[in-house]
């Protein structure tokens, strides 16, 4: 029997099949970890999740744009101040480009401070001739290619909680403590980015923003007293994959008496776990955070409407974001029927484009990569589909890093095939580097201006 709002509890998902869960070897150890996590403070406050819901409501109604971006999977080895700062700089740069280019507010959501777990298509992988459990993220096990290292260890759930807490702490400090001040817009451009065409274009834009600020000052606006110039909201999100963890971080909000998953502001359900009859949809049905759902090329209009009815029965703008990841070749044919069906069912959703996950290619060497051109083709197709149907292209969802990596091919200062192995560092999917991300932002701003 389907769980209803009155029968839902944080653990009612256990009655249903849950896909993509690690094979935890010791149930007693897992139960002990769950109890410890239950006793720890929430990472975010329900009131913040409501503020993000309101901001996404603006996106839903065509008055703002969503930028959701960050790592494919965060590494436990890489929770350092520079790594967090560099990611934030790229996010702020992209957001400045989009805000200025499209003259719309940009809602900034990181794939950060908890993006530690991965779904995998195959249960096992073969490395150097040894068959191992596929790597599912540091919150489950180590990436070392040995059978022992790949045994899921529930202690890592606790470690994930603390890593998320320290990342979030620094993110809050940077975004509220002066680093994200718009008057510092020039300083977010890093050397390896600044020299590129996108970096130079950014310099020019930063100068224009500077002039606009000086103009406001000249006509008597006291910029020091405008909090929106000096602080930004960067919200956190991750794929809500490990239901043991999400359940343990779910708390009843003392103000409203409603359940919120306090591991992040926004959680999304992946392409592989969005089955209506399974545990993930049931779990996220019951929490009041903004929720995302990935929709791949196999999603039918009926699937989209049924997910919309289930996850947003009260039709709250901002509650539900559909993150379409159709593939450059398929987006023009697969997306419009979904847009039409959801519009006709009168379910308010934010439509975001993930141009990364259906555009993965494997090189003859075995390296996984993505072509910047395919990413742009999918984005263009996403905007064209919305233009055709008359719906709002609400946002983009991308995987990037602040570092000068060579994981995706192309861009205006192109990464070439023979350069792929120079700095290929990702633990999972290939990410855009800082330059490519900025390049993408300029091109998306142009697409937005044409809406
Ligand atoms: C991801 O966002 O990293 C991911 C695995 O996506 P999807 O569920 O769309 O495959
Ligand atoms: Co990914």
PDB file of N, CA, C and O and ligand atoms in Angstrom, residues 72 111 118 357 370 399 429, ligand 2:
ATOM      1  N   UNK A  72      31.559  16.045  -9.305  1.00  0.00           N
ATOM      2  CA  UNK A  72      30.782  14.819  -9.537  1.00  0.00           C
ATOM      3  C   UNK A  72      30.683  14.101  -8.202  1.00  0.00           C
ATOM      4  O   UNK A  72      29.604  13.742  -7.753  1.00  0.00           O
ATOM      5  N   UNK A 111      26.955  21.544  -5.702  1.00  0.00           N
ATOM      6  CA  UNK A 111      27.025  20.097  -5.453  1.00  0.00           C
ATOM      7  C   UNK A 111      28.193  19.990  -4.490  1.00  0.00           C
ATOM      8  O   UNK A 111      29.321  19.728  -4.882  1.00  0.00           O
ATOM      9  N   UNK A 118      28.004   7.736  -4.906  1.00  0.00           N
ATOM     10  CA  UNK A 118      27.720   7.561  -6.329  1.00  0.00           C
ATOM     11  C   UNK A 118      26.886   6.321  -6.611  1.00  0.00           C
ATOM     12  O   UNK A 118      27.169   5.254  -6.078  1.00  0.00           O
ATOM     13  N   UNK A 357      25.621  14.443 -18.036  1.00  0.00           N
ATOM     14  CA  UNK A 357      25.550  13.005 -17.755  1.00  0.00           C
ATOM     15  C   UNK A 357      25.126  12.121 -18.908  1.00  0.00           C
ATOM     16  O   UNK A 357      25.301  10.910 -18.830  1.00  0.00           O
ATOM     17  N   UNK A 370      34.130  14.182 -21.728  1.00  0.00           N
ATOM     18  CA  UNK A 370      32.955  14.834 -22.297  1.00  0.00           C
ATOM     19  C   UNK A 370      33.471  15.940 -23.194  1.00  0.00           C
ATOM     20  O   UNK A 370      34.472  16.579 -22.870  1.00  0.00           O
ATOM     21  N   UNK A 399      28.932  19.753 -13.685  1.00  0.00           N
ATOM     22  CA  UNK A 399      30.035  19.252 -12.856  1.00  0.00           C
ATOM     23  C   UNK A 399      31.306  20.006 -13.205  1.00  0.00           C
ATOM     24  O   UNK A 399      31.765  19.970 -14.349  1.00  0.00           O
ATOM     25  N   UNK A 429      33.261  11.145 -12.651  1.00  0.00           N
ATOM     26  CA  UNK A 429      33.049  11.663 -13.999  1.00  0.00           C
ATOM     27  C   UNK A 429      33.967  12.859 -14.294  1.00  0.00           C
ATOM     28  O   UNK A 429      34.343  13.593 -13.386  1.00  0.00           O
TER      29      UNK A 429
HETATM   30 CO1  LIG B   2      28.569  12.730 -12.300  1.00  0.00          CO
END
